[in-house]
Coordinates of C-alpha atoms and ligand atoms in Angstrom, one line a residue:
X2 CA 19.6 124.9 77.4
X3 CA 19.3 121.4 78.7
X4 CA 15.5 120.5 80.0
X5 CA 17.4 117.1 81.1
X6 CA 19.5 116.5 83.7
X7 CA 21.4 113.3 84.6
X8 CA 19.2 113.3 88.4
X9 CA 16.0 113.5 86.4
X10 CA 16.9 110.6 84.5
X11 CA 17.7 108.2 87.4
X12 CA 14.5 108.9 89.6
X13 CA 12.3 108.0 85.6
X14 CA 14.9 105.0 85.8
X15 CA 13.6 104.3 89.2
X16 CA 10.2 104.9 88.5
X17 CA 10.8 102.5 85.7
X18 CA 12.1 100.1 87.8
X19 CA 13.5 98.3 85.4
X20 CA 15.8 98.9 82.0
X21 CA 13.6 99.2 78.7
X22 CA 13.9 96.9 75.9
X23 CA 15.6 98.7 73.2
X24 CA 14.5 98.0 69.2
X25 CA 16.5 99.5 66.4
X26 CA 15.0 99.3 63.4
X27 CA 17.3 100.1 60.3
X28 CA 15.5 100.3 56.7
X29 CA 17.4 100.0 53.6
X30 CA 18.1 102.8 51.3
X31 CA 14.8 104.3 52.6
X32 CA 14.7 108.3 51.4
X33 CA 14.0 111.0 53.5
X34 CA 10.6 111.6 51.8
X35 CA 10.0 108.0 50.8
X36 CA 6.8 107.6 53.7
X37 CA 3.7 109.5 54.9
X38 CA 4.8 111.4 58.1
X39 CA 7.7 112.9 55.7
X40 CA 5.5 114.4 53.3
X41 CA 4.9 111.4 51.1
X42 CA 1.3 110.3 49.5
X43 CA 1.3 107.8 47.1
X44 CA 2.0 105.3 49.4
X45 CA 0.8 104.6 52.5
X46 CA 2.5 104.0 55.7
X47 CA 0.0 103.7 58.3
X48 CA 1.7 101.7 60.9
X49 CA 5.2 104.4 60.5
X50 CA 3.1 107.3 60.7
X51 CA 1.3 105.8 63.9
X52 CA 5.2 105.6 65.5
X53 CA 5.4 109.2 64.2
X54 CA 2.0 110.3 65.9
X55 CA 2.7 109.3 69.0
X56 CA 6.5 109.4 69.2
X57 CA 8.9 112.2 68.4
X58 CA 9.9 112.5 64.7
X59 CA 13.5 114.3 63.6
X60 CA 14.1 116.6 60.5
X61 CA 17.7 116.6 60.7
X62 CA 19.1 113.2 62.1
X63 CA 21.3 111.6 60.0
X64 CA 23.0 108.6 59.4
X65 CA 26.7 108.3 59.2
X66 CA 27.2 107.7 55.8
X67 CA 25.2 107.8 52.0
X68 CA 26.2 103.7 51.9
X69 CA 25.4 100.8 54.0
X70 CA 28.3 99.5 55.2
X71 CA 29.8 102.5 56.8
X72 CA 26.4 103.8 58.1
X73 CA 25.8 100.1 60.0
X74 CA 29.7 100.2 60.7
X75 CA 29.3 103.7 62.6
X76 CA 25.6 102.6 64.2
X77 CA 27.3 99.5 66.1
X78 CA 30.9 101.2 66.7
X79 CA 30.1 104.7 67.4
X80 CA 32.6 105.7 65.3
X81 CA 33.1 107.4 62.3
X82 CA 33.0 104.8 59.4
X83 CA 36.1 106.7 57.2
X84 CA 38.5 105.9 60.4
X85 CA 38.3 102.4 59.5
X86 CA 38.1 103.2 55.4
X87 CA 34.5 101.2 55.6
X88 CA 33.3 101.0 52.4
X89 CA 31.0 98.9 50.9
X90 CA 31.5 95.1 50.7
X91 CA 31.5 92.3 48.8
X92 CA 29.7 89.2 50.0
X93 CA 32.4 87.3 51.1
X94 CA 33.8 90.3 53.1
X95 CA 35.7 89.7 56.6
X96 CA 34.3 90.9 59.5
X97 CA 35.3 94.5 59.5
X98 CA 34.7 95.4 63.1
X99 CA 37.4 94.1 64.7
X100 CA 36.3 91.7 68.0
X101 CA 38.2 94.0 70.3
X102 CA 36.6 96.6 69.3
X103 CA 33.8 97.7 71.8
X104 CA 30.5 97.8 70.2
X105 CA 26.7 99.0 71.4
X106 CA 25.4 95.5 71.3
X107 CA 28.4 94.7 73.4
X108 CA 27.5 97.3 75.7
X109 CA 24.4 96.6 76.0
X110 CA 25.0 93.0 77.6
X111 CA 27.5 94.6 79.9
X112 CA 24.1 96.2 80.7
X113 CA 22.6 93.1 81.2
X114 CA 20.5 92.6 77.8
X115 CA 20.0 89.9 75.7
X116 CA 20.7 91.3 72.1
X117 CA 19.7 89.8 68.7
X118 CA 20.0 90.8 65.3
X119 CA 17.9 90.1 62.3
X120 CA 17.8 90.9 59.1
X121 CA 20.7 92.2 56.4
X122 CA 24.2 92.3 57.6
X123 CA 27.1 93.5 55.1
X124 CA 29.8 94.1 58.0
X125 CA 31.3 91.0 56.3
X126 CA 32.1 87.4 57.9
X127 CA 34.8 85.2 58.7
X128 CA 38.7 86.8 58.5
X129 CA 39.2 86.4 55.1
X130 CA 38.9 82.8 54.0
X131 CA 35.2 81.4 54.5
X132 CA 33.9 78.4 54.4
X133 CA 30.0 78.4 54.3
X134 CA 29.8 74.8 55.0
X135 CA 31.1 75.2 59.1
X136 CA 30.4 77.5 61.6
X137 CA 31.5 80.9 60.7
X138 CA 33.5 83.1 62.8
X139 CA 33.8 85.9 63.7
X140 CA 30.4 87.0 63.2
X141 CA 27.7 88.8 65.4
X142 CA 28.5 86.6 68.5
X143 CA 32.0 87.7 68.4
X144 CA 31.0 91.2 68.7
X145 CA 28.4 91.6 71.2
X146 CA 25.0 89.7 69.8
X147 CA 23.8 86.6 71.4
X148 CA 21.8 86.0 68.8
X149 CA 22.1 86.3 64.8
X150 CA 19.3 85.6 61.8
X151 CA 20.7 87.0 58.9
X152 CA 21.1 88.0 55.2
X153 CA 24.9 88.1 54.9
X154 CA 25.4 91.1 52.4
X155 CA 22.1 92.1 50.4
X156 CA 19.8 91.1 48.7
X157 CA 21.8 91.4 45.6
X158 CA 25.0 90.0 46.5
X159 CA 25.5 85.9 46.9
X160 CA 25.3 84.2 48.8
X161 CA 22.0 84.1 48.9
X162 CA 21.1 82.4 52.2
X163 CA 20.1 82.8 55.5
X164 CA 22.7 82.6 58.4
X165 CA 21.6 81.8 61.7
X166 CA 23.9 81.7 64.3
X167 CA 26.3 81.8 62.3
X168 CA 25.6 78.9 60.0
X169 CA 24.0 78.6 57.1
X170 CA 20.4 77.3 56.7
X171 CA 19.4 74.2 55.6
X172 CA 22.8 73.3 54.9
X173 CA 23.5 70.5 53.1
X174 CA 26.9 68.2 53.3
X175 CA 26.0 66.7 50.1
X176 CA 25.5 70.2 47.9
X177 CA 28.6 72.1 49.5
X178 CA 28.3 75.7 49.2
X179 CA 31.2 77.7 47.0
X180 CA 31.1 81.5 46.7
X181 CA 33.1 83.7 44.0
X182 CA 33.4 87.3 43.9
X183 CA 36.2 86.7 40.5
X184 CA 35.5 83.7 38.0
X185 CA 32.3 82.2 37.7
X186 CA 31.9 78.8 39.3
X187 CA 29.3 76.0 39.0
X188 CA 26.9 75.1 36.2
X189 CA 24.3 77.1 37.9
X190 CA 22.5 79.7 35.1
X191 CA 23.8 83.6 35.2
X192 CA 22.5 86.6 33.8
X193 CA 24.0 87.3 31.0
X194 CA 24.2 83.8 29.3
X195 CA 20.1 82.7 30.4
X196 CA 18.7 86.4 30.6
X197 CA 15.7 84.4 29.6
X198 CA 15.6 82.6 33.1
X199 CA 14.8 86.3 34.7
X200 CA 12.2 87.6 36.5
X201 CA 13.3 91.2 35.9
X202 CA 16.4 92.6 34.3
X203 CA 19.8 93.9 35.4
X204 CA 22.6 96.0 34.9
X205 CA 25.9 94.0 34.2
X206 CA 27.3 94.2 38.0
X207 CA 24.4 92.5 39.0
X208 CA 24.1 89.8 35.9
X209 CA 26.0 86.9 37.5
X210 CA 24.3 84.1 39.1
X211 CA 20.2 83.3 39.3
X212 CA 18.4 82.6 42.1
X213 CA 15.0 82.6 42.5
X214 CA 15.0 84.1 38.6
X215 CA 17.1 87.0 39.8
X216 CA 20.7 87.4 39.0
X217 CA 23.4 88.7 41.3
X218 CA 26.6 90.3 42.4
X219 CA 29.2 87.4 42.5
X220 CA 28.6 83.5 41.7
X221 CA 27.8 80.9 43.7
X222 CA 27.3 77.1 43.5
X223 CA 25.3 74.4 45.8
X224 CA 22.8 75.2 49.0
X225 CA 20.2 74.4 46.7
X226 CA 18.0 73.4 49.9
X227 CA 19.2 76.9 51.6
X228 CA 18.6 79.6 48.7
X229 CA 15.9 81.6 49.7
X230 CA 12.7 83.1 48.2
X231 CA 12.8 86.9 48.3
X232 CA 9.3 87.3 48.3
X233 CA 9.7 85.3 51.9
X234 CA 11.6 88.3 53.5
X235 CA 8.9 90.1 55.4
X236 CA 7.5 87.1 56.9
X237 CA 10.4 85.0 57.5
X238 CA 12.6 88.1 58.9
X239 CA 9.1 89.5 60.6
X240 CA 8.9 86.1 62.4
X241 CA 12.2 85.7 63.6
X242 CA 12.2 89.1 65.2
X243 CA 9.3 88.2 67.1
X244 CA 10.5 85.0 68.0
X245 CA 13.7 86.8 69.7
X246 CA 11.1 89.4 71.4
X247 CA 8.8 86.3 72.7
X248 CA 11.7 84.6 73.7
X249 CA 13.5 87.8 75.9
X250 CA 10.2 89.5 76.9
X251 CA 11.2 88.9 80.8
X252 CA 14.7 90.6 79.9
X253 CA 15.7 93.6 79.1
X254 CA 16.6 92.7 75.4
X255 CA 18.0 94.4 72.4
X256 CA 16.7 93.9 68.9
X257 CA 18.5 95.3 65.6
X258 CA 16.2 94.9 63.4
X259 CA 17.8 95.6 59.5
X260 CA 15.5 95.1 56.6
X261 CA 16.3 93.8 53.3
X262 CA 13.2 96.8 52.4
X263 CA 13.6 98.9 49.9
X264 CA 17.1 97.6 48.8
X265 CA 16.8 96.3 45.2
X266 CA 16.5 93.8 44.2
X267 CA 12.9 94.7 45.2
X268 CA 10.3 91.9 44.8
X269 CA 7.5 92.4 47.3
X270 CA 5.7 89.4 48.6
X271 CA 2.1 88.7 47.1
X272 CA 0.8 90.6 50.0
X273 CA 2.0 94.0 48.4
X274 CA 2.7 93.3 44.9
X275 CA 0.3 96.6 43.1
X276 CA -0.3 98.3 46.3
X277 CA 0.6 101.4 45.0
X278 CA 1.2 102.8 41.6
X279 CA 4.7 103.1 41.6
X280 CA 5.9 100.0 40.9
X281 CA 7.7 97.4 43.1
X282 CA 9.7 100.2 44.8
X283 CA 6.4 101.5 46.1
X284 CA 5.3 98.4 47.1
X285 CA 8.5 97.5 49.0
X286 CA 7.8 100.7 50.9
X287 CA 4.7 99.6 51.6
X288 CA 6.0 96.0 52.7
X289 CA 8.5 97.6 55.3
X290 CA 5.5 99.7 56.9
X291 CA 3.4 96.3 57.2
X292 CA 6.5 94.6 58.9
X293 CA 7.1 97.8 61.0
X294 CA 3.9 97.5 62.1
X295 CA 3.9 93.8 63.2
X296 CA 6.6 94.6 65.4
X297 CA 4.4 97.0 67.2
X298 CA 2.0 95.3 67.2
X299 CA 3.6 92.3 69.0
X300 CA 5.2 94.7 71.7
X301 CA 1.2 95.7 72.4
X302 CA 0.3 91.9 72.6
X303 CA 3.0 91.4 74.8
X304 CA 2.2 94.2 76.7
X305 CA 5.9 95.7 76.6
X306 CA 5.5 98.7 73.9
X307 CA 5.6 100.8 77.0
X308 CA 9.0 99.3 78.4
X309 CA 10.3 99.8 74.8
X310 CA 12.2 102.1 73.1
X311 CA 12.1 101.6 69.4
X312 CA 14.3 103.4 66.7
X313 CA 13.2 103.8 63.3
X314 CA 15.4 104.9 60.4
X315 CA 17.4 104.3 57.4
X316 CA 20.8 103.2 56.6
X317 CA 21.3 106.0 53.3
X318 CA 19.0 108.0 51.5
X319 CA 17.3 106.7 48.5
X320 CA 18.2 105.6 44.9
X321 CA 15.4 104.5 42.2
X322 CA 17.7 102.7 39.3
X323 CA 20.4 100.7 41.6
X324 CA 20.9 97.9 38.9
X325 CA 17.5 96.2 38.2
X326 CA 15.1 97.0 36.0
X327 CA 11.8 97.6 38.5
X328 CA 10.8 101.2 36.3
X329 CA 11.5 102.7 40.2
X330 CA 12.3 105.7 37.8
X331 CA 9.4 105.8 35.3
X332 CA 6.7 104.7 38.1
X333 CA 7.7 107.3 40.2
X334 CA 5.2 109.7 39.5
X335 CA 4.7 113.3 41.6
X336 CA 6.4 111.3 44.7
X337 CA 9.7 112.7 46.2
X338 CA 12.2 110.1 47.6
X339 CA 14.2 113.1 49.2
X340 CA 11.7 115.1 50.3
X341 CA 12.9 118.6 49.7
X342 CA 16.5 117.6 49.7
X343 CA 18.9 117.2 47.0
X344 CA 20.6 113.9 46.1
X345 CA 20.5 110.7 47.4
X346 CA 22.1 107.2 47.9
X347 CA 25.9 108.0 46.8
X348 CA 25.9 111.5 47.2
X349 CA 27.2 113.8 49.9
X350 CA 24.3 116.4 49.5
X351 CA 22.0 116.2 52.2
X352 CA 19.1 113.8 51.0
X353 CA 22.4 110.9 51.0
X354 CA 22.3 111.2 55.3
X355 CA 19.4 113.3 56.1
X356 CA 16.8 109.9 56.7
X357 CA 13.3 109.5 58.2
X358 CA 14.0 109.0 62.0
X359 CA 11.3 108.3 64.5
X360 CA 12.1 107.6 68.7
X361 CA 8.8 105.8 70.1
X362 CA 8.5 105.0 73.6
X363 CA 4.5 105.3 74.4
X364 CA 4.1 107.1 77.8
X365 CA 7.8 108.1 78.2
X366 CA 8.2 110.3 75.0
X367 CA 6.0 113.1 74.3
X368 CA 5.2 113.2 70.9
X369 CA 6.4 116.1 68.3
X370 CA 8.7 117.1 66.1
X371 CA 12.6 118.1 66.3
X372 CA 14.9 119.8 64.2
X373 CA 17.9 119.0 66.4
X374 CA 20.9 118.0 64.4
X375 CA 22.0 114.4 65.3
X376 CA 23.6 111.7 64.2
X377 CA 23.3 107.4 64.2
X378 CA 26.3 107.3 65.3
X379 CA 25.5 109.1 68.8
X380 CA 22.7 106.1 69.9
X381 CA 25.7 104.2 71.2
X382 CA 26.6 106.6 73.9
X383 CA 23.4 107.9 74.2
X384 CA 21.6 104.4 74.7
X385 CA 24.8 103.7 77.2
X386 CA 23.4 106.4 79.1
X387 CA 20.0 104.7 79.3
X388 CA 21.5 101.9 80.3
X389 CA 23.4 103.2 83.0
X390 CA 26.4 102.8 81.0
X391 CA 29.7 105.2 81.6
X392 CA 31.7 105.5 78.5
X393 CA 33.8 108.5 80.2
X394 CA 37.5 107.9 79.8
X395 CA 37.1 104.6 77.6
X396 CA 38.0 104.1 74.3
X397 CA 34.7 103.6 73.3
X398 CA 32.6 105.1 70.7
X399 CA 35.3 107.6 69.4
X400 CA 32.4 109.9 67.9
X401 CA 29.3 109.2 69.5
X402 CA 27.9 112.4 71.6
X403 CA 25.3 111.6 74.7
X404 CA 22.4 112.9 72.8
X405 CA 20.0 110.7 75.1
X406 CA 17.9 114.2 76.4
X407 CA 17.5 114.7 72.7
X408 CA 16.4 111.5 71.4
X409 CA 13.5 111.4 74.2
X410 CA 12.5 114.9 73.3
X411 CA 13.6 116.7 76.7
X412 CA 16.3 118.8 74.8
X413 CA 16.7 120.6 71.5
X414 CA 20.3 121.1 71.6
X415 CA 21.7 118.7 69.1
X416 CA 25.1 118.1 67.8
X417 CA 27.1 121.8 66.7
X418 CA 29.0 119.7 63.9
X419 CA 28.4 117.0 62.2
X420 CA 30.3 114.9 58.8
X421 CA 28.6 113.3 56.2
X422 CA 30.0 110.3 54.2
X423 CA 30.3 109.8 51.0
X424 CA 32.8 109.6 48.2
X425 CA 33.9 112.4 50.0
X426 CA 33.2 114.0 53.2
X427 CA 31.1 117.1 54.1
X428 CA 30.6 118.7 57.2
X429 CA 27.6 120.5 58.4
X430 CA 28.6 123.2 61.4
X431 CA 25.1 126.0 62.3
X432 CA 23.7 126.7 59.0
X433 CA 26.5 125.9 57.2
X434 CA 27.7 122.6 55.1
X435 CA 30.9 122.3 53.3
X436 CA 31.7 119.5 50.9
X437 CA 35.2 118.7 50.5
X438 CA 37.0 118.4 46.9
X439 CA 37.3 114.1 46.1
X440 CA 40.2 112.7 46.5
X441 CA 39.9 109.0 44.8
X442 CA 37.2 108.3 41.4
X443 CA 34.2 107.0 42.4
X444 CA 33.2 103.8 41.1
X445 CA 32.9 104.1 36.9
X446 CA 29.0 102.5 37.4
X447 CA 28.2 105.4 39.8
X448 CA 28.1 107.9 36.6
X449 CA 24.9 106.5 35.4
X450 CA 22.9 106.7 38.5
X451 CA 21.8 110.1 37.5
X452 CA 21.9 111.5 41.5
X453 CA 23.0 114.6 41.9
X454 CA 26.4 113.6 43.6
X455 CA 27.8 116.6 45.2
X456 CA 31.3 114.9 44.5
X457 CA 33.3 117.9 42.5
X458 CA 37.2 118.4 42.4
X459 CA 36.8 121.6 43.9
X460 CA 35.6 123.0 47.3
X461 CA 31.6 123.6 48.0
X462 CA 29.9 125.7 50.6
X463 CA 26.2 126.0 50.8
X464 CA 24.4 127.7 53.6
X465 CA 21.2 125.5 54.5
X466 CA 19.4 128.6 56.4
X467 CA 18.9 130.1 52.6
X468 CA 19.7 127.1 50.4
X469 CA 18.0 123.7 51.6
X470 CA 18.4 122.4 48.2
X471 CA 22.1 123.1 48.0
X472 CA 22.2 125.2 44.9
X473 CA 24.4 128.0 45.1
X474 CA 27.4 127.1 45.8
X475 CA 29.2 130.3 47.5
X476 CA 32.8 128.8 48.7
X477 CA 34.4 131.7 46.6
X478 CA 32.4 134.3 48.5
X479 CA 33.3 133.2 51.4
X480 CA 37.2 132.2 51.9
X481 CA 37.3 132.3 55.9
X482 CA 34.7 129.7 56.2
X483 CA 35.8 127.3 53.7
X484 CA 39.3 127.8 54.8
X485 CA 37.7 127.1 58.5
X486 CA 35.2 124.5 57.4
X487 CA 38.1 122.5 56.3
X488 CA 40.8 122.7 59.3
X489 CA 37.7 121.3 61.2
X490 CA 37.3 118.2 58.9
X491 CA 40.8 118.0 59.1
X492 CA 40.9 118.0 62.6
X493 CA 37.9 115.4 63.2
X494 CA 39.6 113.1 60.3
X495 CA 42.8 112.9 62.4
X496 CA 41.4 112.2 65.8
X497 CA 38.4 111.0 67.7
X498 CA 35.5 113.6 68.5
X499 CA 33.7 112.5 71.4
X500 CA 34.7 114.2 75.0
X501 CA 36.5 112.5 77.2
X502 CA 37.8 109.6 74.3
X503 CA 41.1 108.1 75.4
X504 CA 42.5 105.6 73.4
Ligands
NG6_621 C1 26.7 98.8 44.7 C2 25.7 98.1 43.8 C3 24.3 98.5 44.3 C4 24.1 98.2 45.8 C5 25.2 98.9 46.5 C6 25.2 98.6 48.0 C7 26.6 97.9 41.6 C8 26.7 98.6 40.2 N1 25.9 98.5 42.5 O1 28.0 98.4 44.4 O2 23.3 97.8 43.6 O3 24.2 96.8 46.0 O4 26.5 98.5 46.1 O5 24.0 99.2 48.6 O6 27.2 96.9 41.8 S1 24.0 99.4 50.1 O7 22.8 100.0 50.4 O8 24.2 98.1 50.7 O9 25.2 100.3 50.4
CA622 CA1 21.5 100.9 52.1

C-alpha cells in the first residue's frame, strides 16, 4: 500500500516553499557491517550513527553493482551498468557516459540546482587521447556538474592528482605530465625496482610508480608540484565540499560527494592513524565518519540541514586484501565487514551490493528502519520526483523506479526485482535470488582475494527468507524457478525496465 501520494507531496513541496538541497554521499568499498548503526563495534562511527538516529536507515538497498565503476555509472545514469559493459577502468579511461546521455546531475539543473562533485571519479576522462597538461574534456561539465574537484580514478591508479574543473592542479608547463597504463615511462622510482622507497607494500598490479612512498596502478611522469599527499584527503576533499555548500547555500544545490575512504591504498591522516585496533582499514573507517560528520555539521552552521536531503552509502561491499599490505586481514579481529552477509567487493552474493544506506532530512523524515528492497540506481527518478521532474515517456533513466515515498520512509513497498552486478549477474525477485552461470573468466588476480565469489559455471538459487548467508544452493530442487528466474534476467538484459521508458 502506498502511505504517499503524488498530492501529498506537492502541498510538503509547498509548505517547503522551496526545493531542498540534495547531498549524495558515496563511500568507497564501505561493507555492509563496516560501521556502528550496522552492527559494527570496534570502530566508532558517531557522526553515521547520528544520520542513522535521526534519519531512516535501509537493510536491503543496494547498489548497482560489487565494483565502482558500474555502481557510479548506474547512480548518475539510472541505468543498468551491464547495458553499457561498464567495468572497471583504467586511469586514463574515456569518459564512459556518453554527453547525450541524460544524467541526474543533469536533471537536476534542468531543476534549477547548482551541482558539484567532489571527490573520486573513475567514469574516465577525455575520448580517448588525454592530454593532462590542457583542459580536459568531456568530463563532469559535459554531463550535468557545474562544478568538479576530483581524484580521477583511485587512489591507486595514476595519475595521482587533483582535477578541478577539469584541469589539473598546480600544473606545471615546465614538468609536463605523461600517463602510461603499458610501458613504464620517466625516471621516476616504481615498486618493484625501489620497494625500499615504500611506505607499505603491494601486490604486483599495484607495484608501478611511487608517489608519496606508495606505488601504483600505471606509470606516470612530471606534476611534481601537483602529486598529492594521501594523508591530505579528508581535509582537502572535506574543504572543498564545504566550499561548494558555502558558495550555493542560497540555491537549491546538489553535492556528490565520493570519498577516496576506505579504498586502499588506505593511509589515514595523523588525525586517525591508531584509532582503532584494526589497522589502517579501521582507521579509514573512522576518517570517513569524521568527514561525514563535518558535512553535517556545516549544514547545522549554515542553518540548511533541514532544507537538505543527504544520502549516505557505499559504492560495493567490502574487501580487506585489495593489493596493499595494510594487515586489513590479520587486524580484523571479531569485526564483520558484511555484516551477516556473505561475500563481498567482487562477488555477486549479497554482501557485494547489499551497502549501509542512510536518507537524513531532519524534520521531514521520520526516523526508523526499512527493509524495503531498493536500488542506487532508482535516486535518479526518485530525486526527479522531488524535484518536480517528469521522466514519463523520456528516455531517461532506463532502470530507475520512483522510489521517492520509500526513501523518505512514507512507503514500504520497495522494488519486486532487482539485479546485482558482478562478474555475473544475479537477480533477487520476493525471497528469492538467483545467480547466473559466468560467461567470461574473471580477472586471474581475483582468485587470491579469498571472497566468497558466488561466480560458478553453473546455475544458483538461494532463498534469502531461510538462507541469508546464501548456503544452500537449491537450483536443482527447484527447476520452475530457475528456469523462471532466468527468462526474467533475460528479459531485463535485453531491454530497459523502468515504466513508461521510450527510447
Ligand atoms: C582492481 C584493483 C583493486 C581496485 C579495483 C577497483 C588489481 C589487482 N586490483 O583492478 O585494487 O583498485 O580494481 O576498485 O589491480 S573499485 O572500488 O574502484 O572498483
Ligand atoms: Ca569501490
Amino acid at each position: 500500500m502506498l502511505f504517499f501520494s503524488i498530492s501529498n507531496f506537492i502541498s510538503f513541496a509547498q509548505i517547503k516553499n522551496r526545493k531542498p538541497n540534495i547531498i549524495i554521499i558515496y563511500v568507497d568499498d564501505l561493507g555492509y557491517g563496516d560501521i556502528g548503526c550496522y552492527g559494527a563495534t570496534l570502530v566508532k562511527t558517531p557522526n553515521v550513527d547520528r544520520m542513522a538516529s535521526n534519519g531512516l536507515r535501509f537493510t536491503d538497498a543496494h547498489c548497482s553493482a560489487s565494483t565502482c565503476t558500474p555502481s557510479r555509472f548506474s547512480l548518475l545514469t539510472g541505468s543498468y551498468a551491464f547495458r553499457n559493459k561498464a567495468a572497471i577502468l583504467p586511469g586514463d579511461a574515456p569518459l564512459i557516459i556518453n554527453p547525450n546521455t541524460p544524467t541526474l546531475p543533469g536533471m537536476l539543473q534542468k531543476a534549477g540546482y547548482q551541482t558539484g562533485v567532489v571527490g573520486k571519479w573513475h567514469l574516465g576522462l577525455g575520448n580517448g587521447s588525454i592530454n593532462w597538461n590542457e583542459h580536459i574534456k568531456p568530463g563532469p561539465a559535459e554531463i550535468g556538474f557545474d562544478y568538479s574537484f576530483l581524484i580521477p580514478a583511485t587512489g591507486d591508479r595514476v595519475p595521482t592528482v587533483y582535477v578541478e574543473n577539469q584541469r589539473v592542479v598546480n600544473a606545471d608547463p615546465s614538468d609536463p605530465i605523461t600517463v602510461s597504463y603499458g610501458q613504464k615511462i620517466g625516471n621516476g622510482p616504481t615498486g618493484y625496482e625501489n620497494p625500499e622507497l615504500l611506505k607499505m607494500k603491494a601486490d604486483r598490479q599495484h607495484s608501478e610508480t611511487i608517489v608519496n612512498g606508495i606505488s601504483r596502478i600505471g606509470f606516470m611522469s612530471g606534476g611534481k608540484k601537483a602529486l598529492w599527499k594521501d594523508e591530505d584527503f579528508p581535509v582537502i576533499l572535506t574543504n572543498k565540499a564545504k566550499e561548494f555548500i558555502n558558495a550555493n547555500k542560497q540555491d537549491p544545490f546538489f553535492l556528490y560527494f565520493a570519498f577516496q575512504d576506505i579504498h586502499v591504498p588506505r593511509v589515514p591522516n595523523k588525525m586517525f592513524q591508531g584509532k582503532t585496533k584494526m589497522g589502517p582499514r579501521g582507521d579509514a573507517i573512522a576518517q570517513m565518519d569524521w568527514c561525514t560528520g563535518e558535512i553535517i555539521k556545516e549544514l547545522e552552521k549554515l542553518g540548511i540541514a533541514e532544507n537538505t536531503l543527504v544520502i549516505f552509502s557505499s559504492d560495493n561491499g567490502p574487501v580487506l586484501d585489495d593489493g596493499y599490505v595494510d594487515f586489513a586481514a590479520k587486524k580484523i579481529g571479531t569485526h564483520k565487514p558484511s555484516g551477516i552477509f556473505k561475500g563481498g567487493k567482487y562477488s555477486a552474493f549479497e554482501a557485494g551490493t547489499r551497502v549501509p544506506t542512510i536518507v537524513y532530512w531532519p524534520t521531514v523524515i521520520k526516523p526508523g528502519v526499512s527493509d524495503a528492497l531498493i536500488s542506487h540506481i532508482d535516486f535518479y527518478s526518485s530525486l526527479a520526483r522531488l524535484t518536480g521532474q517528469k521522466l514519463e515517456g523520456t528516455n531517461q533513466a532506463p532502470d530507475s523506479f520512483d522510489m521517492l515515498p520509500v526513501l523518505l520512509g512514507k512507503s514500504n513497498k520497495g522494488r519486486t526485482t532487482l539485479v546485482e552486478e558482478a562478474f555475473t549477474l544475479a537477480i533477487r525477485s520476493g525471497s528469492w535470488k538467483y545467480i547466473q552461470p559466468v560467461k567470461s573468466t574473471p580477472p586471474a588476480w581475483f582468485a587470491s582475494k579469498n571472497i566468497p565469489s558466488g561466480l560458478e559455471n553453473h546455475q544458483q538459487l538461494f532463498n534469502l527468507q531461510n538462507d541469508i548467508e546464501e548456503k544452500w544452493n537449491i537450483a536443482s530442487i527447484h527447476p520452475d524457478k530457475v528456469n523462471k528466474l532466468q527468462n526474467k534476467l533475460s528479459k531485463i538484459e535485453k531491454a530497459a525496465t523502468r515504466p513508461g521508458y521510450k527510447q
